[in-house]
Amino acid sequence: MNRKTLNFMAAGSLLAVCSMHVSCSKEHVNQSTDQLLNLSKTKAVAITASVQSLSDYELIWSDEFNTVGGFDDSKWSYAERGTVAWNKYMTHTPDYVSQDGNNLVLRMDNAVIPTDPVPYHSGGVKSQSKFSMTFGKVEVRAKFTQGRGSWPAIWMMPEPATAYAGWPGCGEIDIMEHVNNEMVVHQSVHNATVTGSGGGTSATHSTSYNAADYNIYGLEWSPNALKFFVNNTLQYTYTKATGATWQQWPFDVPFYLILNQAGGAGWPGAITNADLPFNMQVDYVRVYNLPIFYNGGFETGTLSPWTSWGGNAAIVSSNMRTGLKCIQLTGGANAVEQYLTGLQPNTTYRFSGYGKVAAAGQQVLLGVKGYGGAAVDAAFNTTAYSNNSVTFTTGATQTTATLYFYKAGTGTVYGDDFTLEKL
């Protein structure tokens, strides 16, 4: 369980505090699907000039930490020292935050600094006021030392700090936290619903990691869910409730990144000096946009982000066109739909896919609605997979649409390998 408190700078009012870029802070007492693209350390996968796939994650921001010396101050600033457990020893010198040519190195030790007489010093950086995001994919490759009293973390906070409320109502996303000598890392969410009066959260999960090497800590953040990964394996999902208010889902505003090596207070407890120094080495941070369309082959084994109505849609492991899964609709009228955001106005797209029916005389439609024009669809009525597609052009201000695979009558039909392209 976790305890986290809001650390406000001295100010005459909440508005003054917000204007000073104050962030929520935390104090603990106890606590990807496979990557879709193999990206180089410097750029995203090239896109075909004429047709762009809209089911890929595209790299939009990164730091590879491949230089020597200080951090890139166009992307990061020092995490401020504060009065709560995680930031009480933050120190703004290159001794505690630096690059070694391959990593960002965040250090904690008990060195004596005459001009700064605190028992420990530690390092951290934040992207606040320089980079924030709403929805997308974050991957951080890092390794860290274990030690009694150690507490490295990779996490996110909202910008502005009190978009909805003070902490915990403002929300917090903990991509990775580790304490002491544990052989697990923790991935958690905080908000007004899951965080109790003592600061503990019920929305948390712990998982094993490779303590001797780098691990990739990931987050996939969509309008409906926060999915946490370790080494590209999904570990925990926090889902937006139907009809959710901001108390349960404050995760629709920009959040910025924090990387820090902390310890000696709160959750991990006192430091054993013989275990010092503590170090977290960050190989890279990579942020990707959220795909406009994904899970077109249903290979995740789950329906999301498709939704269903009619009660008879299922992911099955038979009758696939390719891969290991496909969608099956049975019984009476029913459908699966995927709601798209992030489309461009006055732009033409093609939605295509493969479908088949179980018996002659049946039919299923692939189509698009809610794009700024009349619904368009194409039919499948063969017992072997065939390909079909529809094109649609968004309206002058339209940025959303709904894709559907719809069976009006009785019988059983299958669909697979749906794609969306911008023409």
Short mmCIF file of C-alpha atoms in Angstrom, two decimals:
data_model
loop_
_atom_site.label_atom_id
_atom_site.label_comp_id
_atom_site.label_asym_id
_atom_site.label_seq_id
_atom_site.Cartn_x
_atom_site.Cartn_y
_atom_site.Cartn_z
CA MET A 1 0.00 0.00 0.00
CA ASN A 2 1.12 3.53 -0.67
CA ARG A 3 0.79 6.86 1.10
CA LYS A 4 1.27 9.98 -0.95
CA THR A 5 0.75 13.60 0.01
CA LEU A 6 0.52 16.80 -1.99
CA ASN A 7 3.57 19.01 -1.56
CA PHE A 8 2.69 22.64 -2.20
CA MET A 9 5.30 25.37 -2.36
CA ALA A 10 4.67 28.31 -0.06
CA ALA A 11 2.13 30.56 -1.74
CA GLY A 12 -0.74 32.82 -0.85
CA SER A 13 -3.33 30.91 -2.84
CA LEU A 14 -3.91 27.80 -4.92
CA LEU A 15 -3.72 29.90 -8.07
CA ALA A 16 -0.35 31.20 -7.05
CA VAL A 17 0.81 27.68 -6.36
CA CYS A 18 -0.30 26.47 -9.79
CA SER A 19 1.43 29.40 -11.48
CA MET A 20 4.70 28.28 -9.89
CA HIS A 21 4.40 24.85 -11.62
CA VAL A 22 4.01 22.94 -8.36
CA SER A 23 3.62 19.21 -8.79
CA CYS A 24 1.81 16.70 -6.64
CA SER A 25 4.22 14.62 -4.59
CA LYS A 26 4.12 11.24 -2.94
CA GLU A 27 5.01 9.51 0.28
CA HIS A 28 4.81 5.75 0.51
CA VAL A 29 4.47 3.70 3.64
CA ASN A 30 4.06 0.31 1.97
CA GLN A 31 3.17 0.44 -1.19
CA SER A 32 2.99 -4.32 -24.04
CA THR A 33 1.27 -6.68 -25.56
CA ASP A 34 4.51 -7.29 -27.51
CA GLN A 35 6.08 -4.05 -28.77
CA LEU A 36 4.55 -3.35 -32.15
CA LEU A 37 7.63 -1.79 -33.71
CA ASN A 38 11.35 -2.36 -33.44
CA LEU A 39 12.59 1.21 -33.43
CA SER A 40 16.14 2.52 -33.73
CA LYS A 41 17.44 4.71 -30.94
CA THR A 42 17.04 7.81 -33.05
CA LYS A 43 13.93 7.62 -35.18
CA ALA A 44 10.61 5.90 -35.76
CA VAL A 45 9.94 3.42 -38.52
CA ALA A 46 9.60 5.13 -41.92
CA ILE A 47 6.09 5.52 -43.30
CA THR A 48 5.24 4.89 -46.94
CA ALA A 49 4.83 8.22 -48.73
CA SER A 50 1.43 7.55 -50.28
CA VAL A 51 -0.33 5.36 -47.69
CA GLN A 52 0.21 5.53 -43.95
CA SER A 53 -0.62 2.63 -41.65
CA LEU A 54 -2.66 3.86 -38.69
CA SER A 55 -2.17 0.79 -36.52
CA ASP A 56 1.47 1.45 -35.59
CA TYR A 57 2.93 3.31 -32.65
CA GLU A 58 4.94 6.29 -33.92
CA LEU A 59 7.83 7.68 -31.89
CA ILE A 60 7.05 11.28 -30.90
CA TRP A 61 9.58 12.08 -28.12
CA SER A 62 12.64 10.38 -26.69
CA ASP A 63 15.95 10.75 -24.92
CA GLU A 64 18.66 8.15 -25.54
CA PHE A 65 21.17 9.58 -23.01
CA ASN A 66 24.12 8.94 -25.32
CA THR A 67 26.22 11.97 -24.39
CA VAL A 68 28.54 12.72 -21.48
CA GLY A 69 27.87 15.36 -18.86
CA GLY A 70 24.64 17.06 -17.87
CA PHE A 71 21.16 16.16 -19.04
CA ASP A 72 19.40 17.79 -22.00
CA ASP A 73 17.78 20.81 -20.39
CA SER A 74 15.44 21.24 -23.36
CA LYS A 75 13.75 18.03 -22.20
CA TRP A 76 14.39 17.83 -18.45
CA SER A 77 14.89 19.89 -15.35
CA TYR A 78 15.96 18.84 -11.87
CA ALA A 79 13.28 17.42 -9.60
CA GLU A 80 12.93 19.97 -6.81
CA ARG A 81 13.70 19.24 -3.21
CA GLY A 82 10.59 19.15 -1.06
CA THR A 83 9.30 17.96 2.28
CA VAL A 84 7.82 14.56 1.44
CA ALA A 85 9.60 11.24 1.38
CA TRP A 86 10.52 10.92 -2.28
CA ASN A 87 11.99 14.41 -2.75
CA LYS A 88 13.42 15.44 0.63
CA TYR A 89 17.02 14.75 -0.51
CA MET A 90 16.81 15.86 -4.16
CA THR A 91 20.06 17.64 -5.08
CA HIS A 92 20.65 19.87 -8.10
CA THR A 93 24.21 19.01 -9.10
CA PRO A 94 25.79 16.79 -11.79
CA ASP A 95 27.13 14.55 -9.00
CA TYR A 96 23.61 13.18 -8.66
CA VAL A 97 22.22 13.55 -12.19
CA SER A 98 24.53 13.02 -15.16
CA GLN A 99 25.06 11.16 -18.43
CA ASP A 100 27.90 8.68 -18.85
CA GLY A 101 27.68 8.26 -22.63
CA ASN A 102 25.16 5.45 -22.46
CA ASN A 103 22.81 6.21 -19.57
CA LEU A 104 21.27 8.88 -17.43
CA VAL A 105 22.71 8.10 -14.00
CA LEU A 106 20.68 9.04 -10.92
CA ARG A 107 22.69 8.63 -7.72
CA MET A 108 22.07 8.65 -3.99
CA ASP A 109 24.77 8.72 -1.30
CA ASN A 110 25.69 10.14 2.10
CA ALA A 111 28.50 12.42 0.96
CA VAL A 112 29.15 15.45 3.12
CA ILE A 113 28.40 18.73 1.35
CA PRO A 114 29.23 21.61 3.73
CA THR A 115 26.90 24.02 1.96
CA ASP A 116 24.02 21.51 2.01
CA PRO A 117 24.00 19.78 5.41
CA VAL A 118 21.47 17.01 4.92
CA PRO A 119 22.37 13.38 5.68
CA TYR A 120 21.77 12.15 2.12
CA HIS A 121 21.72 13.51 -1.42
CA SER A 122 19.85 12.06 -4.39
CA GLY A 123 19.05 12.83 -8.00
CA GLY A 124 15.97 13.12 -10.15
CA VAL A 125 14.65 14.80 -13.28
CA LYS A 126 11.23 15.76 -14.59
CA SER A 127 9.85 16.80 -17.98
CA GLN A 128 7.32 19.23 -16.49
CA SER A 129 6.74 22.34 -18.67
CA LYS A 130 8.96 20.78 -21.37
CA PHE A 131 7.07 17.64 -22.40
CA SER A 132 3.74 16.16 -21.39
CA MET A 133 1.30 13.80 -23.08
CA THR A 134 -2.28 12.58 -23.00
CA PHE A 135 -2.67 8.98 -24.22
CA GLY A 136 0.15 7.05 -25.83
CA LYS A 137 2.87 4.57 -25.02
CA VAL A 138 5.85 5.09 -22.73
CA GLU A 139 8.88 2.80 -22.52
CA VAL A 140 11.81 3.28 -20.15
CA ARG A 141 14.77 0.89 -20.16
CA ALA A 142 16.57 1.01 -16.84
CA LYS A 143 18.44 -0.88 -14.18
CA PHE A 144 19.12 -0.02 -10.57
CA THR A 145 20.95 -1.25 -7.50
CA GLN A 146 19.19 -2.82 -4.56
CA GLY A 147 19.79 -1.65 -1.03
CA ARG A 148 18.12 -1.17 2.31
CA GLY A 149 16.41 2.19 2.14
CA SER A 150 16.53 2.52 -1.66
CA TRP A 151 13.56 3.74 -3.71
CA PRO A 152 14.00 4.33 -7.48
CA ALA A 153 10.92 5.31 -9.45
CA ILE A 154 9.61 6.04 -12.95
CA TRP A 155 6.28 7.85 -12.77
CA MET A 156 3.94 10.52 -14.13
CA MET A 157 2.00 13.46 -12.73
CA PRO A 158 -0.57 15.83 -14.28
CA GLU A 159 0.16 19.22 -15.78
CA PRO A 160 -1.22 21.49 -14.45
CA ALA A 161 -0.75 19.87 -11.06
CA THR A 162 -4.34 20.32 -9.97
CA ALA A 163 -6.19 19.82 -13.25
CA TYR A 164 -9.02 18.21 -11.27
CA ALA A 165 -8.02 18.45 -7.62
CA GLY A 166 -5.14 18.19 -5.22
CA TRP A 167 -3.45 14.86 -4.69
CA PRO A 168 -4.69 12.13 -4.94
CA GLY A 169 -7.63 13.42 -6.94
CA CYS A 170 -5.30 14.90 -9.54
CA GLY A 171 -4.13 11.36 -10.40
CA GLU A 172 -0.75 9.66 -10.45
CA ILE A 173 0.67 6.93 -12.70
CA ASP A 174 3.52 4.84 -11.28
CA ILE A 175 5.17 2.98 -14.15
CA MET A 176 7.80 1.45 -11.85
CA GLU A 177 8.78 1.67 -8.20
CA HIS A 178 11.20 -0.53 -6.29
CA VAL A 179 12.03 -0.63 -2.61
CA ASN A 180 14.90 -2.08 -0.60
CA ASN A 181 16.00 -5.59 -1.64
CA GLU A 182 12.67 -6.80 -2.98
CA MET A 183 12.70 -9.05 -6.02
CA VAL A 184 9.59 -7.35 -7.41
CA VAL A 185 8.74 -3.94 -8.82
CA HIS A 186 5.45 -2.14 -8.20
CA GLN A 187 3.11 -0.56 -10.79
CA SER A 188 0.25 1.53 -9.44
CA VAL A 189 -2.44 4.14 -10.00
CA HIS A 190 -3.67 6.83 -7.61
CA ASN A 191 -6.86 8.86 -7.72
CA ALA A 192 -9.72 9.91 -5.46
CA THR A 193 -11.42 6.51 -5.81
CA VAL A 194 -8.64 3.98 -5.24
CA THR A 195 -6.48 5.94 -2.79
CA GLY A 196 -7.56 5.76 0.84
CA SER A 197 -7.29 8.36 3.58
CA GLY A 198 -3.92 6.95 4.62
CA GLY A 199 -2.55 7.22 1.09
CA GLY A 200 -2.71 3.55 0.18
CA THR A 201 -3.98 2.50 -3.24
CA SER A 202 -5.98 -0.56 -4.13
CA ALA A 203 -4.97 -0.19 -7.79
CA THR A 204 -1.51 -1.73 -7.63
CA HIS A 205 0.38 -4.78 -8.83
CA SER A 206 3.83 -6.22 -8.15
CA THR A 207 5.82 -8.37 -10.56
CA SER A 208 9.24 -9.98 -10.76
CA TYR A 209 12.05 -8.38 -12.73
CA ASN A 210 15.66 -9.11 -13.68
CA ALA A 211 17.57 -7.53 -10.82
CA ALA A 212 20.95 -8.03 -12.48
CA ASP A 213 20.21 -6.30 -15.78
CA TYR A 214 18.15 -3.72 -17.61
CA ASN A 215 14.39 -4.12 -17.80
CA ILE A 216 11.87 -2.30 -19.99
CA TYR A 217 9.09 -0.66 -18.00
CA GLY A 218 6.11 0.27 -20.13
CA LEU A 219 2.76 2.01 -20.07
CA GLU A 220 0.05 1.97 -22.73
CA TRP A 221 -2.42 4.74 -21.94
CA SER A 222 -5.65 4.86 -23.93
CA PRO A 223 -8.89 6.80 -23.31
CA ASN A 224 -10.25 3.71 -21.56
CA ALA A 225 -7.36 1.98 -19.79
CA LEU A 226 -3.87 2.17 -18.30
CA LYS A 227 -1.87 -0.96 -19.15
CA PHE A 228 1.41 -1.63 -17.36
CA PHE A 229 4.19 -3.79 -18.81
CA VAL A 230 7.52 -5.25 -17.71
CA ASN A 231 9.76 -6.46 -20.53
CA ASN A 232 6.88 -6.16 -23.03
CA THR A 233 4.62 -8.45 -20.99
CA LEU A 234 1.32 -7.06 -19.77
CA GLN A 235 1.23 -7.14 -15.97
CA TYR A 236 -1.68 -4.99 -14.86
CA THR A 237 -4.60 -3.08 -16.34
CA TYR A 238 -6.56 -0.26 -14.71
CA THR A 239 -9.79 0.34 -16.66
CA LYS A 240 -12.02 3.37 -16.91
CA ALA A 241 -15.42 2.53 -15.44
CA THR A 242 -18.62 2.96 -17.41
CA GLY A 243 -19.91 6.45 -16.73
CA ALA A 244 -16.72 7.34 -14.88
CA THR A 245 -16.28 10.78 -13.35
CA TRP A 246 -12.92 12.48 -12.79
CA GLN A 247 -12.71 10.90 -9.33
CA GLN A 248 -12.17 7.48 -10.92
CA TRP A 249 -10.62 8.64 -14.19
CA PRO A 250 -8.58 11.87 -13.97
CA PHE A 251 -6.39 10.40 -16.71
CA ASP A 252 -7.57 12.51 -19.64
CA VAL A 253 -5.26 15.51 -19.15
CA PRO A 254 -1.55 15.89 -19.93
CA PHE A 255 0.92 14.11 -17.65
CA TYR A 256 4.70 14.62 -17.49
CA LEU A 257 7.49 12.18 -16.62
CA ILE A 258 9.60 11.90 -13.48
CA LEU A 259 12.73 9.73 -13.09
CA ASN A 260 14.28 9.66 -9.65
CA GLN A 261 16.46 7.76 -7.23
CA ALA A 262 15.12 8.35 -3.74
CA GLY A 263 15.32 6.63 -0.38
CA GLY A 264 15.71 6.95 3.34
CA ALA A 265 12.16 8.01 4.14
CA GLY A 266 8.59 6.85 3.69
CA TRP A 267 8.02 3.49 2.06
CA PRO A 268 11.56 1.99 2.08
CA GLY A 269 12.39 3.17 5.59
CA ALA A 270 15.82 4.05 6.87
CA ILE A 271 18.96 3.66 4.77
CA THR A 272 21.67 1.18 5.71
CA ASN A 273 24.73 3.23 4.84
CA ALA A 274 26.78 0.13 4.03
CA ASP A 275 24.49 -0.40 1.01
CA LEU A 276 25.23 3.04 -0.48
CA PRO A 277 25.55 4.39 -3.07
CA PHE A 278 22.24 3.70 -4.80
CA ASN A 279 22.09 4.20 -8.56
CA MET A 280 19.42 4.04 -11.24
CA GLN A 281 20.78 3.96 -14.80
CA VAL A 282 18.29 4.88 -17.52
CA ASP A 283 19.24 3.71 -21.01
CA TYR A 284 16.39 5.47 -22.79
CA VAL A 285 12.96 7.02 -22.53
CA ARG A 286 10.69 6.66 -25.58
CA VAL A 287 7.19 7.99 -26.01
CA TYR A 288 4.89 6.96 -28.85
CA ASN A 289 1.57 8.28 -30.03
CA LEU A 290 -1.55 6.22 -29.52
CA PRO A 291 -2.52 4.28 -32.65
CA ILE A 292 -5.69 5.58 -34.22
CA PHE A 293 -6.65 1.97 -34.91
CA TYR A 294 -5.31 -1.28 -33.50
CA ASN A 295 -6.01 -4.94 -32.70
CA GLY A 296 -7.28 -5.43 -36.23
CA GLY A 297 -6.23 -9.09 -36.17
CA PHE A 298 -7.53 -9.79 -32.64
CA GLU A 299 -4.17 -11.36 -31.79
CA THR A 300 -4.17 -9.87 -28.30
CA GLY A 301 -6.82 -12.43 -27.41
CA THR A 302 -9.05 -9.70 -26.00
CA LEU A 303 -11.70 -7.60 -27.69
CA SER A 304 -10.37 -4.21 -26.55
CA PRO A 305 -10.44 -1.59 -28.00
CA TRP A 306 -13.37 -3.08 -29.91
CA THR A 307 -16.70 -3.09 -28.10
CA SER A 308 -19.62 -5.40 -28.81
CA TRP A 309 -23.38 -5.34 -28.71
CA GLY A 310 -25.87 -8.16 -29.17
CA GLY A 311 -24.04 -10.45 -26.76
CA ASN A 312 -22.60 -13.00 -29.19
CA ALA A 313 -19.16 -11.71 -30.22
CA ALA A 314 -16.10 -13.75 -29.26
CA ILE A 315 -12.39 -14.02 -30.01
CA VAL A 316 -11.80 -17.57 -31.24
CA SER A 317 -8.82 -19.74 -32.11
CA SER A 318 -10.36 -21.36 -35.17
CA ASN A 319 -11.31 -20.19 -38.65
CA MET A 320 -8.53 -17.60 -38.69
CA ARG A 321 -7.29 -16.17 -41.94
CA THR A 322 -3.84 -15.51 -40.46
CA GLY A 323 -2.34 -15.65 -36.99
CA LEU A 324 -3.89 -17.38 -34.01
CA LYS A 325 -7.14 -15.47 -33.45
CA CYS A 326 -10.14 -13.96 -35.25
CA ILE A 327 -13.52 -12.49 -34.41
CA GLN A 328 -16.68 -14.64 -34.48
CA LEU A 329 -20.28 -13.38 -34.46
CA THR A 330 -23.04 -15.92 -33.81
CA GLY A 331 -26.77 -15.99 -33.12
CA GLY A 332 -28.98 -13.03 -33.95
CA ALA A 333 -28.04 -9.49 -34.86
CA ASN A 334 -24.80 -8.36 -33.24
CA ALA A 335 -21.62 -6.46 -34.01
CA VAL A 336 -18.22 -5.28 -32.88
CA GLU A 337 -17.23 -1.63 -33.15
CA GLN A 338 -14.10 0.45 -32.67
CA TYR A 339 -14.43 4.15 -31.91
CA LEU A 340 -11.61 6.19 -33.44
CA THR A 341 -10.20 9.50 -32.29
CA GLY A 342 -7.40 11.57 -33.76
CA LEU A 343 -8.57 11.49 -37.38
CA GLN A 344 -7.84 14.49 -39.58
CA PRO A 345 -10.72 16.61 -40.91
CA ASN A 346 -11.39 16.62 -44.67
CA THR A 347 -9.26 13.50 -45.08
CA THR A 348 -9.98 10.25 -46.91
CA TYR A 349 -9.37 6.88 -45.25
CA ARG A 350 -9.79 3.26 -46.29
CA PHE A 351 -11.10 0.63 -43.86
CA SER A 352 -10.54 -2.89 -45.18
CA GLY A 353 -10.57 -6.46 -43.92
CA TYR A 354 -11.41 -10.10 -44.54
CA GLY A 355 -14.65 -11.86 -43.75
CA LYS A 356 -16.52 -15.09 -44.36
CA VAL A 357 -19.79 -16.78 -43.42
CA ALA A 358 -20.34 -20.29 -42.05
CA ALA A 359 -23.10 -21.18 -44.54
CA ALA A 360 -24.46 -19.91 -47.84
CA GLY A 361 -27.17 -17.30 -47.53
CA GLN A 362 -25.59 -15.52 -44.57
CA GLN A 363 -24.01 -12.06 -44.69
CA VAL A 364 -21.87 -9.71 -42.61
CA LEU A 365 -21.03 -6.05 -43.22
CA LEU A 366 -17.81 -4.13 -42.72
CA GLY A 367 -18.38 -0.40 -42.48
CA VAL A 368 -17.88 3.06 -41.03
CA LYS A 369 -20.31 5.51 -39.42
CA GLY A 370 -20.14 8.75 -37.49
CA TYR A 371 -17.36 10.25 -39.60
CA GLY A 372 -19.31 13.29 -40.78
CA GLY A 373 -21.24 11.56 -43.56
CA ALA A 374 -23.70 8.73 -44.17
CA ALA A 375 -22.69 5.24 -43.05
CA VAL A 376 -20.84 3.21 -45.71
CA ASP A 377 -20.39 -0.55 -45.74
CA ALA A 378 -19.34 -3.57 -47.80
CA ALA A 379 -20.69 -7.13 -47.59
CA PHE A 380 -19.11 -10.57 -47.15
CA ASN A 381 -21.26 -13.58 -48.13
CA THR A 382 -18.79 -16.30 -49.14
CA THR A 383 -17.80 -19.33 -47.09
CA ALA A 384 -14.12 -18.68 -47.78
CA TYR A 385 -12.34 -15.52 -46.68
CA SER A 386 -12.55 -12.63 -49.14
CA ASN A 387 -11.32 -9.06 -48.91
CA ASN A 388 -13.46 -5.96 -49.04
CA SER A 389 -13.12 -2.31 -48.12
CA VAL A 390 -14.85 1.04 -47.82
CA THR A 391 -13.47 4.55 -48.17
CA PHE A 392 -14.74 7.57 -46.28
CA THR A 393 -13.86 11.24 -46.04
CA THR A 394 -14.16 13.02 -42.71
CA GLY A 395 -16.11 16.24 -42.39
CA ALA A 396 -14.65 19.72 -42.15
CA THR A 397 -14.28 19.52 -38.38
CA GLN A 398 -14.64 15.76 -37.84
CA THR A 399 -11.86 13.91 -35.98
CA THR A 400 -13.76 10.77 -34.91
CA ALA A 401 -15.48 7.80 -36.55
CA THR A 402 -16.75 4.33 -35.64
CA LEU A 403 -15.68 1.20 -37.52
CA TYR A 404 -18.01 -1.77 -37.38
CA PHE A 405 -18.35 -5.46 -38.33
CA TYR A 406 -22.09 -6.14 -38.26
CA LYS A 407 -24.26 -9.21 -38.74
CA ALA A 408 -27.98 -8.43 -39.16
CA GLY A 409 -29.40 -11.95 -39.37
CA THR A 410 -28.88 -15.38 -37.82
CA GLY A 411 -25.92 -17.65 -38.39
CA THR A 412 -22.18 -17.49 -37.76
CA VAL A 413 -19.61 -15.26 -39.43
CA TYR A 414 -15.88 -14.56 -39.02
CA GLY A 415 -13.62 -11.56 -39.53
CA ASP A 416 -9.84 -11.08 -39.51
CA ASP A 417 -7.00 -8.81 -40.55
CA PHE A 418 -8.79 -5.45 -40.49
CA THR A 419 -6.66 -2.41 -41.44
CA LEU A 420 -7.09 1.34 -41.64
CA GLU A 421 -5.16 3.55 -44.03
CA LYS A 422 -5.02 7.25 -44.75
CA LEU A 423 -5.11 7.84 -48.50
#
